[in-house]
Amino acid sequence: LQWFRQAPITSHQLLMTAYHPLGTCHMGRDPRRSVVDPEYRVHGVQGLSVVDGSVVSGPLGVNSQLTVMAFARRAAEILHRQLEEEDT
């Protein structure tokens, strides 16, 4: 802390970082503008889904854990429904 107090640094020279990277696999219906569809399936790749913070559209301003857990639960429900449909 002493170094920061003595260093000639202004707030304009500081960079804020986030340690919850999100949004690297955008979700959407259009394969040209997104990586996964609303059911977490990767466009154009059969049998591959992405279910993590990658599908979040951008910074949340809070820890992303609950959001990712909600996505995981929804994805599990979707997968369960799909497996039940295959059995009928």
PDB file of C-alpha atoms in Angstrom:
ATOM      1  CA  LEU A   1       0.000   0.000   0.000  1.00  0.00           C
ATOM      2  CA  GLN A   2       2.827   2.370   0.732  1.00  0.00           C
ATOM      3  CA  TRP A   3       4.068   2.030  -2.855  1.00  0.00           C
ATOM      4  CA  PHE A   4       0.608   2.954  -4.195  1.00  0.00           C
ATOM      5  CA  ARG A   5       0.380   5.947  -1.907  1.00  0.00           C
ATOM      6  CA  GLN A   6       3.776   7.236  -3.056  1.00  0.00           C
ATOM      7  CA  ALA A   7       3.548   6.310  -6.742  1.00  0.00           C
ATOM      8  CA  PRO A   8       2.566   9.076  -9.172  1.00  0.00           C
ATOM      9  CA  ILE A   9      -0.489   7.166 -10.409  1.00  0.00           C
ATOM     10  CA  THR A  10      -3.876   8.688 -11.107  1.00  0.00           C
ATOM     11  CA  SER A  11      -7.167   6.840 -11.321  1.00  0.00           C
ATOM     12  CA  HIS A  12      -7.068   7.246 -15.115  1.00  0.00           C
ATOM     13  CA  GLN A  13      -3.973   5.057 -15.243  1.00  0.00           C
ATOM     14  CA  LEU A  14      -5.550   2.118 -13.413  1.00  0.00           C
ATOM     15  CA  LEU A  15      -7.248  -0.740 -15.215  1.00  0.00           C
ATOM     16  CA  MET A  16     -10.150  -2.602 -13.679  1.00  0.00           C
ATOM     17  CA  THR A  17     -10.209  -6.333 -14.261  1.00  0.00           C
ATOM     18  CA  ALA A  18     -12.809  -9.030 -13.715  1.00  0.00           C
ATOM     19  CA  TYR A  19     -12.012 -12.547 -12.724  1.00  0.00           C
ATOM     20  CA  HIS A  20     -15.272 -13.995 -13.940  1.00  0.00           C
ATOM     21  CA  PRO A  21     -14.765 -14.019 -17.719  1.00  0.00           C
ATOM     22  CA  LEU A  22     -18.100 -14.378 -19.457  1.00  0.00           C
ATOM     23  CA  GLY A  23     -19.606 -14.292 -22.908  1.00  0.00           C
ATOM     24  CA  THR A  24     -17.052 -16.113 -25.056  1.00  0.00           C
ATOM     25  CA  CYS A  25     -19.742 -18.404 -26.562  1.00  0.00           C
ATOM     26  CA  HIS A  26     -22.683 -16.074 -27.120  1.00  0.00           C
ATOM     27  CA  MET A  27     -26.138 -17.692 -27.038  1.00  0.00           C
ATOM     28  CA  GLY A  28     -28.660 -16.976 -29.792  1.00  0.00           C
ATOM     29  CA  ARG A  29     -30.725 -18.360 -32.624  1.00  0.00           C
ATOM     30  CA  ASP A  30     -28.585 -16.980 -35.460  1.00  0.00           C
ATOM     31  CA  PRO A  31     -25.449 -19.108 -36.064  1.00  0.00           C
ATOM     32  CA  ARG A  32     -23.758 -16.110 -37.687  1.00  0.00           C
ATOM     33  CA  ARG A  33     -24.040 -14.096 -34.484  1.00  0.00           C
ATOM     34  CA  SER A  34     -23.839 -16.762 -31.764  1.00  0.00           C
ATOM     35  CA  VAL A  35     -22.067 -19.980 -30.840  1.00  0.00           C
ATOM     36  CA  VAL A  36     -24.847 -21.862 -29.055  1.00  0.00           C
ATOM     37  CA  ASP A  37     -28.608 -21.961 -29.488  1.00  0.00           C
ATOM     38  CA  PRO A  38     -31.075 -21.306 -26.623  1.00  0.00           C
ATOM     39  CA  GLU A  39     -30.810 -24.987 -25.654  1.00  0.00           C
ATOM     40  CA  TYR A  40     -27.004 -24.711 -25.222  1.00  0.00           C
ATOM     41  CA  ARG A  41     -26.235 -26.743 -28.380  1.00  0.00           C
ATOM     42  CA  VAL A  42     -23.267 -25.561 -30.429  1.00  0.00           C
ATOM     43  CA  HIS A  43     -24.488 -24.484 -33.869  1.00  0.00           C
ATOM     44  CA  GLY A  44     -23.439 -26.995 -36.525  1.00  0.00           C
ATOM     45  CA  VAL A  45     -21.888 -29.529 -34.130  1.00  0.00           C
ATOM     46  CA  GLN A  46     -24.170 -32.415 -33.235  1.00  0.00           C
ATOM     47  CA  GLY A  47     -23.914 -33.666 -29.658  1.00  0.00           C
ATOM     48  CA  LEU A  48     -21.864 -30.736 -28.303  1.00  0.00           C
ATOM     49  CA  SER A  49     -23.215 -28.275 -25.748  1.00  0.00           C
ATOM     50  CA  VAL A  50     -21.678 -25.419 -23.782  1.00  0.00           C
ATOM     51  CA  VAL A  51     -23.083 -24.935 -20.297  1.00  0.00           C
ATOM     52  CA  ASP A  52     -20.961 -22.466 -18.347  1.00  0.00           C
ATOM     53  CA  GLY A  53     -20.257 -18.764 -18.018  1.00  0.00           C
ATOM     54  CA  SER A  54     -19.334 -18.640 -21.687  1.00  0.00           C
ATOM     55  CA  VAL A  55     -22.990 -18.331 -22.673  1.00  0.00           C
ATOM     56  CA  VAL A  56     -23.631 -15.320 -20.416  1.00  0.00           C
ATOM     57  CA  SER A  57     -24.125 -12.307 -22.653  1.00  0.00           C
ATOM     58  CA  GLY A  58     -21.732 -10.060 -20.734  1.00  0.00           C
ATOM     59  CA  PRO A  59     -20.616  -8.753 -17.349  1.00  0.00           C
ATOM     60  CA  LEU A  60     -23.134  -9.274 -14.571  1.00  0.00           C
ATOM     61  CA  GLY A  61     -21.729  -6.907 -11.973  1.00  0.00           C
ATOM     62  CA  VAL A  62     -21.909  -9.696  -9.389  1.00  0.00           C
ATOM     63  CA  ASN A  63     -20.341 -13.104  -8.916  1.00  0.00           C
ATOM     64  CA  SER A  64     -21.511 -15.345 -11.752  1.00  0.00           C
ATOM     65  CA  GLN A  65     -21.873 -18.554  -9.713  1.00  0.00           C
ATOM     66  CA  LEU A  66     -25.671 -18.454  -9.280  1.00  0.00           C
ATOM     67  CA  THR A  67     -26.219 -17.551 -12.925  1.00  0.00           C
ATOM     68  CA  VAL A  68     -24.047 -20.445 -14.087  1.00  0.00           C
ATOM     69  CA  MET A  69     -25.823 -22.792 -11.673  1.00  0.00           C
ATOM     70  CA  ALA A  70     -29.190 -21.702 -13.085  1.00  0.00           C
ATOM     71  CA  PHE A  71     -27.938 -22.301 -16.635  1.00  0.00           C
ATOM     72  CA  ALA A  72     -26.714 -25.761 -15.599  1.00  0.00           C
ATOM     73  CA  ARG A  73     -30.057 -26.645 -14.072  1.00  0.00           C
ATOM     74  CA  ARG A  74     -31.946 -25.465 -17.148  1.00  0.00           C
ATOM     75  CA  ALA A  75     -29.568 -27.390 -19.422  1.00  0.00           C
ATOM     76  CA  ALA A  76     -30.065 -30.531 -17.311  1.00  0.00           C
ATOM     77  CA  GLU A  77     -33.842 -30.161 -17.628  1.00  0.00           C
ATOM     78  CA  ILE A  78     -33.529 -29.744 -21.400  1.00  0.00           C
ATOM     79  CA  LEU A  79     -31.280 -32.799 -21.677  1.00  0.00           C
ATOM     80  CA  HIS A  80     -33.637 -34.839 -19.496  1.00  0.00           C
ATOM     81  CA  ARG A  81     -36.587 -33.883 -21.694  1.00  0.00           C
ATOM     82  CA  GLN A  82     -34.651 -34.786 -24.855  1.00  0.00           C
ATOM     83  CA  LEU A  83     -33.672 -38.188 -23.439  1.00  0.00           C
ATOM     84  CA  GLU A  84     -37.281 -38.896 -22.452  1.00  0.00           C
ATOM     85  CA  GLU A  85     -38.445 -37.989 -25.973  1.00  0.00           C
ATOM     86  CA  GLU A  86     -35.892 -40.411 -27.450  1.00  0.00           C
ATOM     87  CA  ASP A  87     -37.258 -43.225 -25.255  1.00  0.00           C
ATOM     88  CA  THR A  88     -40.839 -42.770 -26.500  1.00  0.00           C
TER      89      THR A  88
END
